[in-house]
Amino acid sequence: MRISSRRILIDDRPDLVFGGEFQYFRIQRDQWEGVLTSFKEAGVNLISAYVPWIWHEVSEGEFDFDGRTAPERDLRGFLYLCRRLELPVIIKPGPYIYAEYQGFGIPFWLRDRYPETRMRPPAAPDYQEIFLNHPQFLNLTRRWFEALAPLLSPMIAAGEIVALQLDNETGMPQYGSGPYLTDLNPESQRQLRQYLRTRYDDVQALNDAWGTRYVDFEAVAPPTEAPSTRTQLVDLANYVEDTVVSYLDTLKGYWKDLGIDTHFYLNDVWFPSWPNHFAKKNRVAPVGYDLYPKFIRVSTPLDQPYAISFVPKMYRSMLQGGPLMAPEIGAGWMDVGVKVPVIATLQKMMASYLRGSQGNILYPLHEGQDPDGSKYLYRSPFNHKGERSERMAVVEALGQFRKDWGRLLADSEEVSSPVGILYYQDATHDILAFTCDPAKIAKENLDDAIDRGVTHFPANAGLYGALVEGGYQPQVLELSTASLEELSACKVLFFNCTGHLSPELVEKLEAYVEAGGSLVTMGTPFVEGDHRLFPGRLKRTWRPRALAVVTGTVTDLTWFHLRERHKIAHPIVRFTLEKLQPVMGMIKHATRAGVWLTDSLYGGKVWCTRMVSYVTVPPGGTELLNYMKAPIGYMAPVGAGTSSFIGTLLGPIMDSPGYYLDDPARKQSVVSFVSSLLVQLGVKPLTRPLLGLEPVIRKTPGGTLLALINRGESRDFTMSLPEGWQADRITQQFSYLGSKATWDGHLSGHMKGGDVLCLHLADA
């Protein structure tokens, strides 16, 4: 196996990886070989493994990689076992590993002996996490790498270790749990001042931007409360993001200095949150996604049903220097109160492969136990006792799929419509503006904060789902990295906007529309006042069921703390869930709150989510939507193109528990409206609409790979290939639950509920 700059190669041919996370340090030594053999026989062809610093450097300067102090510290034996079983390895030596593990992988002695390395957020003076760019921490990290390198280097040279992950979800453990925009660590402040010197010509320019009165740069101190100006907030956010990137680049440099020459990569969570800046991190190494779209205590297969298909496209839009990978796809979930059906594991893995990932790693393959006796439970294919679970059946099915379809899928190209969804990485700054001061949010800005959170992700993933079920195959483009030429390849661009864009990006969108493109902005306009892209005036905003969203979120949070929290025995799992719970509740309720609008062109009803902003329709414009006859959206000619604004969000229902639980007419209305809007703008669907089914179309060297993901109940279906395409016969089929299809000029068949069906049709 070899990972190149674009592909994963097995025996020098493009192929897929079906990997699994094996946490040897949590699993009894005598279970390793039997379990790994079972996974290899099931079709797993790669193992990924964290190497916890805290586990192997028992005390400062004393390393154990051979199991002298505990059998489960035998890293050498584990790697040699993988060699003997011919299982390639991805190694993940941190220094941070998170993994709900003690110290997040950082030794306790480091925090105790070197307290100067710890962050000092004003709101959490006893905070335990590390300022990543502290010279002392970097020196200790290099020493850790130096101890590991002699063991890793020969296996890397032999191709037995095929990749190395730099750190883990970097930024989230340190800054994201507050989030903490300000660090009063003296070294962090010194580096901030240096950063600002490169940003501003002199201190007066800084004062003008920040609204401050510093006499020189040495007097500059980060604010202990929320930033006073947006410029100050953006400067601080960029400093943290750039600090994270600098740290990762330093880690990569250390490994190269030690003679380690392999494929380096990074990973981040699927849900875009500050300070995870995928576009910036890609400058260091390609960034893969960790996918956990089932985490709420509600009886649905997934909480974010279309995130599983949107996220691969979103990450691919910023990818540089490597194949798209999913370093973690949750086998289950760490909260045992959340029921993750086996079919959800199938859908997550298959959607990632079908939407472009060349390497999926199931996390974790095996439950385990920590040194304090806490059980690490995840509903994995093997439980903490070393016994198979019901999830092992889907592992075997996925392994067979990889064997039968891997090369065909890896050598195919996805077919897309000339329709794009714009994702904007820096929109996290619009959300950060509210989360810096939770007390102020609760009093003044809670609705705005929720609006922007929903706009930034569930609205995008849900819009993707609406377009797909309407027969389109949308592209995803990151606005700041996509060229004007790439934008112009799409006849229509949808943009869920949180409210701010740089002048350069506004100019880019103006040029796109002037040249004949159609821009559809939803949410909040990205410019204030009169602008040719927004000729209609924005009036007041109303939020249907806003109080119910807050009440529901608070109720869930209170219920968790009073009735469920004490049932979670693992301390770091409990800590992690406490941090996630407010976000979980917001997603559950805010993505389902809405009201019925009227389609002004065709008279039908359209379900909208979260907000209703009234607008004036400009002269020469066309009203698109209204509520009680008051305009909510319009389309206006601009240059050779059109600019539309819709003062609400249409997608969130498609990426929420409401997808399964609410009136199906809501989903149907959104699918119908966006489809009719695209037809009006001159873009026809590739296939007929199929509510509840997601079609994926990929061209292979000898035909068409067509897949269907069924998010609904069992059903019959009929569909055709895109206009002008011809096929001869079905040459290959895959289904987990026994779905079937036939071809006689069009495709027809029966899909089992929750199943994934893959077909290969030979060219006529």
Short mmCIF file of N, CA and C in Angstrom, two decimals, residues 294-300 332-341 377-379 560 563-565 567-569:
data_model
loop_
_atom_site.label_atom_id
_atom_site.label_comp_id
_atom_site.label_asym_id
_atom_site.label_seq_id
_atom_site.Cartn_x
_atom_site.Cartn_y
_atom_site.Cartn_z
N LYS A 294 -24.26 10.92 14.64
CA LYS A 294 -25.32 10.40 15.51
C LYS A 294 -24.87 10.55 16.95
N PHE A 295 -25.47 11.54 17.67
CA PHE A 295 -25.00 11.83 19.02
C PHE A 295 -26.11 12.34 19.94
N ILE A 296 -27.35 12.32 19.49
CA ILE A 296 -28.47 12.84 20.27
C ILE A 296 -29.35 11.67 20.73
N ARG A 297 -29.91 11.80 21.90
CA ARG A 297 -30.79 10.76 22.44
C ARG A 297 -32.19 10.91 21.86
N VAL A 298 -32.30 10.59 20.59
CA VAL A 298 -33.58 10.61 19.89
C VAL A 298 -33.57 9.43 18.93
N SER A 299 -34.72 8.81 18.74
CA SER A 299 -34.78 7.54 18.00
C SER A 299 -34.81 7.77 16.49
N THR A 300 -33.68 8.13 15.95
CA THR A 300 -33.52 8.27 14.50
C THR A 300 -32.21 7.59 14.10
N GLY A 332 -19.98 3.60 16.55
CA GLY A 332 -21.17 3.88 17.34
C GLY A 332 -21.04 5.26 17.93
N TRP A 333 -21.19 5.36 19.26
CA TRP A 333 -21.00 6.65 19.94
C TRP A 333 -20.68 6.37 21.39
N MET A 334 -19.94 7.31 22.01
CA MET A 334 -19.43 7.11 23.36
C MET A 334 -20.50 7.21 24.44
N ASP A 335 -21.63 7.84 24.14
CA ASP A 335 -22.73 7.94 25.08
C ASP A 335 -23.61 6.71 24.90
N VAL A 336 -23.60 5.80 25.87
CA VAL A 336 -24.33 4.55 25.71
C VAL A 336 -25.84 4.77 25.70
N GLY A 337 -26.29 5.97 26.09
CA GLY A 337 -27.71 6.28 26.01
C GLY A 337 -28.17 6.63 24.61
N VAL A 338 -27.22 6.82 23.68
CA VAL A 338 -27.54 7.10 22.28
C VAL A 338 -27.51 5.80 21.50
N LYS A 339 -28.61 5.44 20.90
CA LYS A 339 -28.71 4.19 20.15
C LYS A 339 -28.31 4.44 18.70
N VAL A 340 -27.22 3.82 18.29
CA VAL A 340 -26.73 3.97 16.91
C VAL A 340 -27.01 2.66 16.18
N PRO A 341 -28.00 2.62 15.31
CA PRO A 341 -28.31 1.36 14.63
C PRO A 341 -27.18 0.94 13.69
N LEU A 377 -16.60 2.58 26.24
CA LEU A 377 -17.68 1.91 25.52
C LEU A 377 -18.09 2.73 24.31
N TYR A 378 -18.31 2.03 23.17
CA TYR A 378 -18.57 2.75 21.92
C TYR A 378 -19.54 2.01 21.00
N ARG A 379 -20.06 0.87 21.46
CA ARG A 379 -20.88 0.01 20.59
C ARG A 379 -20.07 -0.40 19.35
N PHE A 560 -30.26 15.99 31.02
CA PHE A 560 -28.98 15.27 30.93
C PHE A 560 -28.23 15.36 32.25
N ARG A 563 -30.47 13.47 35.14
CA ARG A 563 -30.88 12.06 35.01
C ARG A 563 -29.87 11.17 34.31
N GLU A 564 -29.00 11.74 33.48
CA GLU A 564 -28.14 10.90 32.65
C GLU A 564 -26.65 11.03 32.95
N ARG A 565 -26.22 12.21 33.34
CA ARG A 565 -24.78 12.46 33.51
C ARG A 565 -24.12 11.46 34.45
N LYS A 567 -24.74 8.48 35.03
CA LYS A 567 -24.67 7.12 34.50
C LYS A 567 -23.41 6.91 33.65
N ILE A 568 -22.75 7.99 33.27
CA ILE A 568 -21.56 7.89 32.41
C ILE A 568 -20.34 7.80 33.32
N ALA A 569 -19.78 6.60 33.45
CA ALA A 569 -18.71 6.35 34.41
C ALA A 569 -17.37 6.88 33.95
#
